[in-house]
Coordinates of C-alpha atoms in Angstrom, one line a residue:
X1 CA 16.9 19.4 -33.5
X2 CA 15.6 21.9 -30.8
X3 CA 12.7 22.4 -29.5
X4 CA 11.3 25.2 -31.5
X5 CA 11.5 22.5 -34.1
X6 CA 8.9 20.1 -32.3
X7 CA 5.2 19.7 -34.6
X8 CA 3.0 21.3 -32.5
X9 CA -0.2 19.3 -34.0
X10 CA -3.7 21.1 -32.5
X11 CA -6.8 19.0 -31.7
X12 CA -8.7 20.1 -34.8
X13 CA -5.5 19.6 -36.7
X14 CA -5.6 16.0 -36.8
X15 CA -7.3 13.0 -38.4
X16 CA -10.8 12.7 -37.5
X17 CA -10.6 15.7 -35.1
X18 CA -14.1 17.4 -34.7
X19 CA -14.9 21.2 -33.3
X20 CA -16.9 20.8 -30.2
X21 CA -19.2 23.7 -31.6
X22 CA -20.1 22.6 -34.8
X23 CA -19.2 18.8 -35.1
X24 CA -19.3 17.1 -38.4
X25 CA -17.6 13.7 -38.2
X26 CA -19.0 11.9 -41.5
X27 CA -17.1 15.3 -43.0
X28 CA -13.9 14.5 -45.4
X29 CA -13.5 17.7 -47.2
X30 CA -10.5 18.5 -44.5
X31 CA -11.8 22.5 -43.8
X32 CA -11.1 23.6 -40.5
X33 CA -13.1 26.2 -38.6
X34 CA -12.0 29.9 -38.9
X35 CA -11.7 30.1 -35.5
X36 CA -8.5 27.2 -35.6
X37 CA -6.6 28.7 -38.6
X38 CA -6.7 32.1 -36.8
X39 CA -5.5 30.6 -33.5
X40 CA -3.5 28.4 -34.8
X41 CA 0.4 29.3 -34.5
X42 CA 1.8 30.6 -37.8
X43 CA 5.0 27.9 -36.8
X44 CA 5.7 24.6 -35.9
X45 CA 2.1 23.5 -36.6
X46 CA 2.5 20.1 -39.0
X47 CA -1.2 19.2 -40.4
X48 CA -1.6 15.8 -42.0
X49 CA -3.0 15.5 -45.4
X50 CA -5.6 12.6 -44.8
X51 CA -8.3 14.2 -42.6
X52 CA -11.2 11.7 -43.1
X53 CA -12.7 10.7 -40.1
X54 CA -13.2 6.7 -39.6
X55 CA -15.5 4.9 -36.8
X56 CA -12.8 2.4 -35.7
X57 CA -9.4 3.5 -35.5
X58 CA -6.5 2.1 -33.2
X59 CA -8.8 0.1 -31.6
X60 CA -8.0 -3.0 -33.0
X61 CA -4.1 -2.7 -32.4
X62 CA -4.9 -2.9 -29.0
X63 CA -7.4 -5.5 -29.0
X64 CA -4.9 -8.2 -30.9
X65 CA -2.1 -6.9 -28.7
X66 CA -4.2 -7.4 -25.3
X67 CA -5.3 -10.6 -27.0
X68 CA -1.5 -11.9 -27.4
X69 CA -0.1 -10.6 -24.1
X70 CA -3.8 -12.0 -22.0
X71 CA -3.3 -15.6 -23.8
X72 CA 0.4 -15.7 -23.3
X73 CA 0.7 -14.6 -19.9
X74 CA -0.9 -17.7 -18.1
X75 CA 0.4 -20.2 -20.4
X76 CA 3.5 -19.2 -19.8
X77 CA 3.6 -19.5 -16.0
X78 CA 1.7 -22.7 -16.7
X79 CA 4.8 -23.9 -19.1
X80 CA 6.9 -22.8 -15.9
X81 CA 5.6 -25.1 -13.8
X82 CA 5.4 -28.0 -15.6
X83 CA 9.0 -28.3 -16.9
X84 CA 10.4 -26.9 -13.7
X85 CA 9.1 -30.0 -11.8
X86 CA 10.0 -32.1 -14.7
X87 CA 13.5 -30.7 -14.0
X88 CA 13.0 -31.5 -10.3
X89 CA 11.3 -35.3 -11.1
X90 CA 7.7 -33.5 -9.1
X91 CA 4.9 -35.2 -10.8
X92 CA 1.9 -34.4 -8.0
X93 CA -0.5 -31.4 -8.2
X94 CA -1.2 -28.7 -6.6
X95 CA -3.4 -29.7 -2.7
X96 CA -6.7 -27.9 -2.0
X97 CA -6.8 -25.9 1.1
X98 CA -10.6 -27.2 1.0
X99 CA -9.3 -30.4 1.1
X100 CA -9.9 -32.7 4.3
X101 CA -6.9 -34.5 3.4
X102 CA -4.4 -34.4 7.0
X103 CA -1.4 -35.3 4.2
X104 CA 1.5 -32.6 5.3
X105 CA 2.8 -30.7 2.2
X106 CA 4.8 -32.2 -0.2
X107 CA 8.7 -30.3 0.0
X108 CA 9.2 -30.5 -3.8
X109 CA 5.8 -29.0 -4.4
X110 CA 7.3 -25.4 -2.4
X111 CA 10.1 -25.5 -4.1
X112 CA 8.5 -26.2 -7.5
X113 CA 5.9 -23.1 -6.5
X114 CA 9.1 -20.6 -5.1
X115 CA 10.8 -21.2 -8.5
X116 CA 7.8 -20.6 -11.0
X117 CA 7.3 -17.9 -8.7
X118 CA 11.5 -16.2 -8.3
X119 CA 10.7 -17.1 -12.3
X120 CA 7.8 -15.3 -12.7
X121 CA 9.6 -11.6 -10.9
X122 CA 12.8 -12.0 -12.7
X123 CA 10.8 -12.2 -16.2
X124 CA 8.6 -9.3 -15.0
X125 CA 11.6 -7.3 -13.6
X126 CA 13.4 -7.9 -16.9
X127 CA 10.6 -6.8 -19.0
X128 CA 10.0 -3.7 -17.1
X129 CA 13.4 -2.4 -16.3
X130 CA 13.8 -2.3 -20.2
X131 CA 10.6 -1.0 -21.2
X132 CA 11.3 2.0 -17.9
X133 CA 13.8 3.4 -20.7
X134 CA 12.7 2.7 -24.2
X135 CA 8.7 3.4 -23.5
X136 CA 9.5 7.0 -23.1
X137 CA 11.9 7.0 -25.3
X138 CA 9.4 6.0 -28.6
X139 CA 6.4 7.9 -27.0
X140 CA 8.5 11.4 -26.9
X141 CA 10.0 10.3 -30.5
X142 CA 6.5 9.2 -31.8
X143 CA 5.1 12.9 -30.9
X144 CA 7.3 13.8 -33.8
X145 CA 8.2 10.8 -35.9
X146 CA 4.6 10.0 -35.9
X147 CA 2.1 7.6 -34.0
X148 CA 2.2 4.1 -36.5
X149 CA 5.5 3.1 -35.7
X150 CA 5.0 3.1 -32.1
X151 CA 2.0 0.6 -33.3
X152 CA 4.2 -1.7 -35.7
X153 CA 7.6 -1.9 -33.7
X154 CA 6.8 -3.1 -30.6
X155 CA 4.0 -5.7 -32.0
X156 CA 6.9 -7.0 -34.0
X157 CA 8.7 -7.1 -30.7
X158 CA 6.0 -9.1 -29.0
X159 CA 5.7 -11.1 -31.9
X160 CA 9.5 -12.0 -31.3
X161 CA 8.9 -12.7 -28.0
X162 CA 6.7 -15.6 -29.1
X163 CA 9.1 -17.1 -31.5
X164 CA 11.5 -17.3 -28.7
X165 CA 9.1 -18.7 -26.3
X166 CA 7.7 -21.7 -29.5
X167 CA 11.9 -22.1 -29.7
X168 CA 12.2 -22.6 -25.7
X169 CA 9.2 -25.6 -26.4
X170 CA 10.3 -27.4 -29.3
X171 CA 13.8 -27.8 -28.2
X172 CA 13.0 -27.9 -24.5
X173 CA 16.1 -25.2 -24.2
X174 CA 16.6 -24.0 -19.8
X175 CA 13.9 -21.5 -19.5
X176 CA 16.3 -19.0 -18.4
X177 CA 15.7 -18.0 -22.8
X178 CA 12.3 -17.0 -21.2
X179 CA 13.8 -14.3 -19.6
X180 CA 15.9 -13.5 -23.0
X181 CA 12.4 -13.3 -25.1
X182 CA 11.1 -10.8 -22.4
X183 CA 14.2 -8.4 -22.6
X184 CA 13.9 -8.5 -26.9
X185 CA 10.4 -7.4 -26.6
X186 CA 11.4 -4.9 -23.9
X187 CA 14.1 -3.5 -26.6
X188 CA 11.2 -2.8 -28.5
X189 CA 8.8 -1.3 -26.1
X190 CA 6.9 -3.9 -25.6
X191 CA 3.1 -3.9 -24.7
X192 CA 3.2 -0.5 -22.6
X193 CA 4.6 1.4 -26.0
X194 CA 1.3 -0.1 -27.4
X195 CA -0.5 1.1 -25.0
X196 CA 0.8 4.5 -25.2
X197 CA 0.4 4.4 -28.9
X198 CA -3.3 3.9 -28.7
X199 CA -4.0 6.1 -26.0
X200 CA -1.8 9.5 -27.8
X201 CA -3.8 8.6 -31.0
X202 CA -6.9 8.5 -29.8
X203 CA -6.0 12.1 -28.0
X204 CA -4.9 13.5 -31.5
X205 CA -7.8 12.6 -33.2
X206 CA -10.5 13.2 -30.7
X207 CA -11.3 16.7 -29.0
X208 CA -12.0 17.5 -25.3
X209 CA -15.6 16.8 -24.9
X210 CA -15.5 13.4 -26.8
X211 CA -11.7 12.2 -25.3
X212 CA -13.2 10.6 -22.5
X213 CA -15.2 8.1 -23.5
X214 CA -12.7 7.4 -27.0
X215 CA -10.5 6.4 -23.8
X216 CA -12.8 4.6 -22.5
X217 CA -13.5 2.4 -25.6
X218 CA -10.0 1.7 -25.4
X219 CA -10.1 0.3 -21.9
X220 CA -13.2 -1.4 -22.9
X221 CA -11.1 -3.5 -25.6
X222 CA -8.4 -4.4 -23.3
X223 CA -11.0 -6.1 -20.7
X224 CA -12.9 -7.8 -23.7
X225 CA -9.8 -9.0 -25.2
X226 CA -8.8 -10.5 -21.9
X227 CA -11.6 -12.3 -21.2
X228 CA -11.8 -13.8 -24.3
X229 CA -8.0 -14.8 -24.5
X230 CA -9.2 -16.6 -20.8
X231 CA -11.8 -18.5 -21.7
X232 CA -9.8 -20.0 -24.6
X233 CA -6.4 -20.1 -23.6
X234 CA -7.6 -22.6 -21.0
X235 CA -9.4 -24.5 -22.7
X236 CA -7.2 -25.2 -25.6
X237 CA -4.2 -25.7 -23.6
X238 CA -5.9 -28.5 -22.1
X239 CA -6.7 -30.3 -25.3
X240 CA -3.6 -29.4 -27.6
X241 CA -1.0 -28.2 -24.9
X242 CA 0.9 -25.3 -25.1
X243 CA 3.0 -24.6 -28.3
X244 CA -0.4 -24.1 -30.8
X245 CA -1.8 -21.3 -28.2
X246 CA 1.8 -19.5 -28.9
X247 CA 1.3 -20.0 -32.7
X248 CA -1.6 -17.8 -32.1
X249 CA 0.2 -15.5 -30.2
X250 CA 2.4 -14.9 -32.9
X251 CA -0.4 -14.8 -35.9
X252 CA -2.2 -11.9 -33.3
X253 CA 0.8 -9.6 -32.9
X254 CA 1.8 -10.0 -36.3
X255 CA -2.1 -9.1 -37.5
X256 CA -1.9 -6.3 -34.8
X257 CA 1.5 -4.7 -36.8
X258 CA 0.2 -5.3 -40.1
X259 CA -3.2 -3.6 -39.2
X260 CA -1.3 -0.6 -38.1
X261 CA 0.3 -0.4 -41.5
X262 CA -2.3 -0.9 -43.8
X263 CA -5.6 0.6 -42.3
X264 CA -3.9 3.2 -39.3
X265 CA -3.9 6.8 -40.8
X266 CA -1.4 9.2 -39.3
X267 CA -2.2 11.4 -36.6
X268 CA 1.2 13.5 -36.8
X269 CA 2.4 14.6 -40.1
X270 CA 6.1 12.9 -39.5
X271 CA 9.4 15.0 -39.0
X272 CA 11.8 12.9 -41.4
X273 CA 14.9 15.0 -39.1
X274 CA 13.4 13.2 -36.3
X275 CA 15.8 11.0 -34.1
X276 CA 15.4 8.0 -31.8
X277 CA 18.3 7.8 -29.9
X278 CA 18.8 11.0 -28.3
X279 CA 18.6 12.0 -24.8
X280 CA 16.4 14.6 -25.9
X281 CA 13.4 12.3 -25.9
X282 CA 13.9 11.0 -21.8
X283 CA 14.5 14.7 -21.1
X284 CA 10.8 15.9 -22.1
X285 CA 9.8 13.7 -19.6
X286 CA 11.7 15.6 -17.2
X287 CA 10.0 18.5 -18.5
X288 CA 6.6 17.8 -19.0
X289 CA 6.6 16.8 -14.6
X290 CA 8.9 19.3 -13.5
X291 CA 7.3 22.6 -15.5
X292 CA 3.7 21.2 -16.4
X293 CA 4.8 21.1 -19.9
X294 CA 4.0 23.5 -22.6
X295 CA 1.0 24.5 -22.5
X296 CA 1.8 25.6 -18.7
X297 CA 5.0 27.7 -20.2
X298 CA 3.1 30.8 -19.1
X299 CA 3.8 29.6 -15.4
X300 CA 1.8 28.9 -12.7
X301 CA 2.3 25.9 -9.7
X302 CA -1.5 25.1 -9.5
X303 CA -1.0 23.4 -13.7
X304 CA 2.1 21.7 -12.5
X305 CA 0.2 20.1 -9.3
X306 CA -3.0 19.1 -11.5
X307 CA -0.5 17.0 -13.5
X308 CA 1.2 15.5 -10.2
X309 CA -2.1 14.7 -8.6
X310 CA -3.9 12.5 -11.4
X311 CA -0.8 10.6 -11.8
X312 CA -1.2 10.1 -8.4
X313 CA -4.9 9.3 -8.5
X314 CA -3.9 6.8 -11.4
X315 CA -1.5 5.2 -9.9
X316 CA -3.6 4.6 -6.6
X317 CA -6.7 3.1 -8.6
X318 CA -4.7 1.0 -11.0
X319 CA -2.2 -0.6 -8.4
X320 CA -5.3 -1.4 -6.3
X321 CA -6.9 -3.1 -9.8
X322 CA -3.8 -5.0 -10.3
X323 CA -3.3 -6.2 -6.9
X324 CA -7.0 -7.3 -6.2
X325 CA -7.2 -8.9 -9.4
X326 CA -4.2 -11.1 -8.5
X327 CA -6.3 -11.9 -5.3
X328 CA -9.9 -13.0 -6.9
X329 CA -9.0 -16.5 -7.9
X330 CA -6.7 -17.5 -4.5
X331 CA -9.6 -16.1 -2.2
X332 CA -12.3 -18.4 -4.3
X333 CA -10.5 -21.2 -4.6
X334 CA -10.1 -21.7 -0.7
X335 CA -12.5 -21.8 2.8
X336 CA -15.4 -21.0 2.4
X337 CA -16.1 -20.8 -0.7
X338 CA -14.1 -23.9 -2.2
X339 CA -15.5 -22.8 -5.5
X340 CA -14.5 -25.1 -9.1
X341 CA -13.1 -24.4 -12.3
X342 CA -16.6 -23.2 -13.4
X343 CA -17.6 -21.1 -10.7
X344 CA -14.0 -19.2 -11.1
X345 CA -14.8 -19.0 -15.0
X346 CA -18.1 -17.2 -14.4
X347 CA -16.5 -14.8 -11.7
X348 CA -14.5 -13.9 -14.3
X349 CA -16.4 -13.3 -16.6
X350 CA -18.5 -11.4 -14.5
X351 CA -15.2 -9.1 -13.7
X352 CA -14.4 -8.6 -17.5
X353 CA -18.3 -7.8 -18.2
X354 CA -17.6 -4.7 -16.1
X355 CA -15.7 -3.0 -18.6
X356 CA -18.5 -3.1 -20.8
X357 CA -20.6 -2.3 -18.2
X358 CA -18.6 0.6 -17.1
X359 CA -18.5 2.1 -20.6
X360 CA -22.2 2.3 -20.9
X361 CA -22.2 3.9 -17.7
X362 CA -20.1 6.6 -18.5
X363 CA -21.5 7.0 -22.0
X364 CA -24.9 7.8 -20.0
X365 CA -23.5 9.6 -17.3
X366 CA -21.9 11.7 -19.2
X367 CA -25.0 13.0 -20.3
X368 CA -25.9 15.3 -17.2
X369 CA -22.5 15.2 -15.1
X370 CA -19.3 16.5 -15.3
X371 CA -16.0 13.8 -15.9
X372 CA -15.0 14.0 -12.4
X373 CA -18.1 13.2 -11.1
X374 CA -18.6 10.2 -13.5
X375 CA -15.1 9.3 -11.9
X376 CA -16.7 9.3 -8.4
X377 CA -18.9 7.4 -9.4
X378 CA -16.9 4.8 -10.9
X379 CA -15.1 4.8 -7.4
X380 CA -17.3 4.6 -5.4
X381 CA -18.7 1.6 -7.1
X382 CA -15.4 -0.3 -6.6
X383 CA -15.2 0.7 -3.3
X384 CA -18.4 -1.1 -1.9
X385 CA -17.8 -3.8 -4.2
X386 CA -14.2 -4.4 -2.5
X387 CA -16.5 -4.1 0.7
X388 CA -18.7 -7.1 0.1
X389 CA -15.9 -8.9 -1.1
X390 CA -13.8 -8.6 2.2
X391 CA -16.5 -9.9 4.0
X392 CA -17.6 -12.5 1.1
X393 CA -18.7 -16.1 2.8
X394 CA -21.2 -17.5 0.5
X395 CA -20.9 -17.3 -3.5
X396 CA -24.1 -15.2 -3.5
X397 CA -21.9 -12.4 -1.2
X398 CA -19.0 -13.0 -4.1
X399 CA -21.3 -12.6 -6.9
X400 CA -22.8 -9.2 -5.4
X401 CA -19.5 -7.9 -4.5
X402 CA -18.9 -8.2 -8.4
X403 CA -22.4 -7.0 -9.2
X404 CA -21.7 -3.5 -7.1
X405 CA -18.2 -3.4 -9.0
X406 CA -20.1 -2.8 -12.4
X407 CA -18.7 1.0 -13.1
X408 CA -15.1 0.1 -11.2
X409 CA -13.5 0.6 -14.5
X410 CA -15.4 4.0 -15.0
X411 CA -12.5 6.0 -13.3
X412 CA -9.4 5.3 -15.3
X413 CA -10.2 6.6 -18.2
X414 CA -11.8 10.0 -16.5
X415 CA -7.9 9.9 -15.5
X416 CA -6.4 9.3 -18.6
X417 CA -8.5 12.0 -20.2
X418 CA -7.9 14.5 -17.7
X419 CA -4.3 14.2 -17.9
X420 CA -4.0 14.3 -21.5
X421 CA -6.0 17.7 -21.7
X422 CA -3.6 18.8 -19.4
X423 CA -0.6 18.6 -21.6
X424 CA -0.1 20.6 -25.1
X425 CA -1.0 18.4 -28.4
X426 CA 2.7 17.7 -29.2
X427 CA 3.6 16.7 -25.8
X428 CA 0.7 13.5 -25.7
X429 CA 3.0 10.5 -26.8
X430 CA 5.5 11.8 -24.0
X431 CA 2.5 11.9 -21.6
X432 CA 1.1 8.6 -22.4
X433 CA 4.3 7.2 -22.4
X434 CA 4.9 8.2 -19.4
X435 CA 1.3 7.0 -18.1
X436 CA 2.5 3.2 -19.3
X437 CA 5.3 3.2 -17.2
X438 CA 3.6 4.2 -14.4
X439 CA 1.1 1.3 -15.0
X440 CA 4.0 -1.1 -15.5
X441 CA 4.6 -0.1 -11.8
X442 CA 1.4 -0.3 -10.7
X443 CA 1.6 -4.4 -11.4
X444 CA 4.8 -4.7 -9.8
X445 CA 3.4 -2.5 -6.7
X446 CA 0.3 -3.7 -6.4
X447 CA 1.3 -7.5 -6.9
X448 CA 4.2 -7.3 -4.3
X449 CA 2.0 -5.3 -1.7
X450 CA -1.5 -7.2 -1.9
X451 CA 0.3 -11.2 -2.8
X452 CA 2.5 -10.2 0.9
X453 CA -0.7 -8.9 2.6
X454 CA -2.7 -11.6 2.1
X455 CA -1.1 -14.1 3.9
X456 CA -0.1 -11.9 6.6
X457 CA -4.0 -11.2 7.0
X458 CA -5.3 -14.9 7.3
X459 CA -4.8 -15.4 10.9
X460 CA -7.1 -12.3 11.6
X461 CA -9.3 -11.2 8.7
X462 CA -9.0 -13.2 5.6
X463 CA -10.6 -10.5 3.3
X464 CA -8.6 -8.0 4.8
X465 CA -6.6 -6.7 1.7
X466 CA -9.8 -6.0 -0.1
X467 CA -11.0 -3.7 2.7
X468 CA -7.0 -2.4 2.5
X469 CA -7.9 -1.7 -1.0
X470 CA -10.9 0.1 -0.4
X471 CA -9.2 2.4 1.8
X472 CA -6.7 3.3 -0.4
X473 CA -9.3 4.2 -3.0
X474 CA -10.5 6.9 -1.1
X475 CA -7.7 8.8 -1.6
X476 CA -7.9 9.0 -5.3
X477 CA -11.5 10.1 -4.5
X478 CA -10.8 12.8 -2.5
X479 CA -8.4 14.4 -4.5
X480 CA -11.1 14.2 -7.8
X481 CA -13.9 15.4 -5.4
X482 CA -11.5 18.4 -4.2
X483 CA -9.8 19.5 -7.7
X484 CA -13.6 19.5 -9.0
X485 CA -14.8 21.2 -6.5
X486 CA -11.8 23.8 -6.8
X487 CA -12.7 24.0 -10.7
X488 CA -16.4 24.3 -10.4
X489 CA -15.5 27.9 -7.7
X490 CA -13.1 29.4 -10.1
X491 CA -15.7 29.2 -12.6
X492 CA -18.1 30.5 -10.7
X493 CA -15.8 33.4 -9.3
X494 CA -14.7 34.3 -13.1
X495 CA -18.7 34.0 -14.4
X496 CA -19.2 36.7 -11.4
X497 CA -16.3 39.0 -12.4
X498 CA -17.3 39.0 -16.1
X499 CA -20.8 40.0 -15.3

């Protein structure tokens, strides 16, 4: 199939869509506005018969998939340790550094903490050089194949994952079958083609003045469902171990694929000549970076380097949230703060209340500024937050640092929105797709850079890769603050010409 064959599906064309002039969103009668049909292309435009908007949509995918892969995640590196020094006949735990004990470290401990870690990479690497090829592959396919597949398959992936992982327990099998539960759900896209699945959906069913903040309620579920898979995941592994956390694991991406099937309504009427496995897919990839895409077929560099820039900004503010994160809990647990299990669990929570905090914030700013702005914002509220946290001595410093951080996740999806209006309507699974990779290398980045500096930085500034991090946030900044500023002359130059 060629391209002329690709469903072009419009923002008004699509379930729950809404004209930003005359909005209607408890409508079900499926009329569009005038002005659409006599845009609209008289080709290649696929509408979907079910055009009744609903409140909650893909939402819930997420939130059970975030669930399963937030609750899995720490187990499993938990389970890592434990049968690794069972292997190695270690039986001690892990020394304080705000200990006054003068004992030296115990060999067998390093070595039981290089292999959970060499673990760790090789199950990460595995997962993501899988997922670099078939992510794209079912985001491109699932702009004409339609969006609920990419929400079923790779849930059943994940879900497969688990049974592998509950198999590894009972039968106490080498956890090298770890590594061969990560590469099955990597076959099947894993949690990135998730992701990508929400975030296209919510761009076919939402228009541009109301895309932002559906993205943001997205990103909102994925820190709610994280906190909450923290606070229990602990817990219950404490009191039952690990294999009935798994169970749940599996129950929650199963839920999440059988919600997709029986309550998701299709975004993209689905091309039954539609195929997977074809280069085809991997190729509009290609296209959408090196050309702008579709809707920048009419030429022009400045569309091209719009797309290249908030990829860049998105990569910048993510790997810096990935590879802070992975920072919080080390840089607690030691001198000065010596902080305890409880402490840690309210930092936490105070991080994961941010999203929510964050989405109110935009809701409101939103009111009276512009996205980019309400980007800045967001920004600049992580920046001094990283700030206070570099320089962090007392818990009362820590918990201010995450006080200033309450809009930090504000930015991302200003980004994600941005992007996506950026591209044509049959080109967002390819785009999102595309946005999850780049995510999946933002952990590897940002957990290889900031887990190498910190160390490095003890002997002269301890909170060193937080002011590192702030730093690099002002990059993504400027290049918001310019492009806005670039946007907000042509419009006044074009205002002038017309009058």
């Amino acid at each position: 199939m060629d391209e002329s064959d690709t469903a072009a599906i419009l923002p008004g064309d699509v379930l729950g869509a809404t004209s930003e002039d005359n909005r209607q969103p408890d409508s079900c009668d499926g009329h569009k506005r005038e002005e659409e049909d006599a845009a609209a292309p008289t080709t290649n435009v696929l509408r979907p018969t079910l055009t009744c908007s609903l409140p909650v949509t893909v939402e819930p995918v997420l939130f059970l998939a975030m669930f399963s892969v937030a609750l899995q995640a720490p187990l499993s590196t938990q389970y890592l340790w434990d049968r690794i020094s069972e292997d190695l006949g270690y039986n001690g735990t892990k020394t304080s550094e705000c200990s006054n004990s003068s004992v030296p470290p115990d060999p067998l401990q390093k070595e039981v903490e290089t292999l959970t870690a060499h673990w760790n990479l090789y199950i990460s690497l595995g997962g993501f050089s899988v997922g670099l090829l078939v992510v794209p592959l079912l985001g491109s396919w699932s702009d004409l194949a339609g969006r609920r597949l990419v929400l079923i398959i790779p849930n059943f992936g994940l879900a497969l994952q688990a049974v592998v992982y509950l198999v590894v327990m009972y039968l106490k099998l080498p956890v090298v079958y770890f590594l061969l539960g990560r590469l099955l759900s990597g076959l099947s896209g894993d949690f990135n083609a998730v992701l990508a699945g929400c975030f296209s959906y919510v761009a076919d069913i939402s228009d541009r003045r109301s895309r932002t903040f559906r993205v943001a309620v997205l990103e909102a579920c994925l820190g709610l469902s994280g906190m909450l898979a923290s606070i229990i995941g602990g817990q219950w592994r404490r009191a039952q171990g690990y294999i009935n956390p798994f169970w749940l694991v599996l129950a929650t991406n199963l839920a999440a694929a059988l919600y997709a099937y029986l309550f998701v309504r299709e975004s993209v009427l689905p091309d039954p000549s539609a195929k997977l496995l074809t280069a085809r897919h991997h190729k509009a990839v290609w296209h959408l970076y090196s050309t702008g895409g579709r809707s920048n077929e009419s030429g022009g560099r400045l569309h091209r380097c719009r797309l290249w820039l908030y990829t860049l900004c998105f990569f910048l503010v993510v790997t810096v949230h990935f590879g802070s994160r992975e920072l919080y809990v080390l840089y607690e647990l030691s001198s000065p703060l010596c902080w305890g299990s409880a402490l840690i669990g309210y930092g936490s929570a105070a991080q994961h209340l941010a999203y929510l905090s964050s989405l109110l914030g935009l809701k409101i700013m939103q009111r009276c500024l512009e996205d980019s702005w309400v980007a800045l914002m967001g920004l600049a509220s992580n920046i001094t937050g990283l700030v206070v946290f570099s320089v962090a001595d007392t818990t009362q410093l820590m918990f201010t640092g995450y006080g200033l951080c309450f809009l930090f996740m504000a930015a991302t999806p200003v980004l994600r929105s941005k992007l996506s209006k950026l591209v044509d309507p049959s080109e967002q699974g390819v785009l999102f797709a595309s946005v999850a990779c780049v995510e999946s290398l933002c952990f590897l980045v940002g957990s290889s850079i900031f887990n190498s500096l910190y160390p490095a930085a003890l002997h002269f500034m301890k909170g060193f890769p937080f002011l590192f991090a702030a730093i690099i946030l002002l990059i993504p900044a400027g290049i918001i603050g310019t492009l806005q500023c670039l946007d907000q002359r042509r419009d006044r130059t074009e205002s002038t010409m017309s009058s």
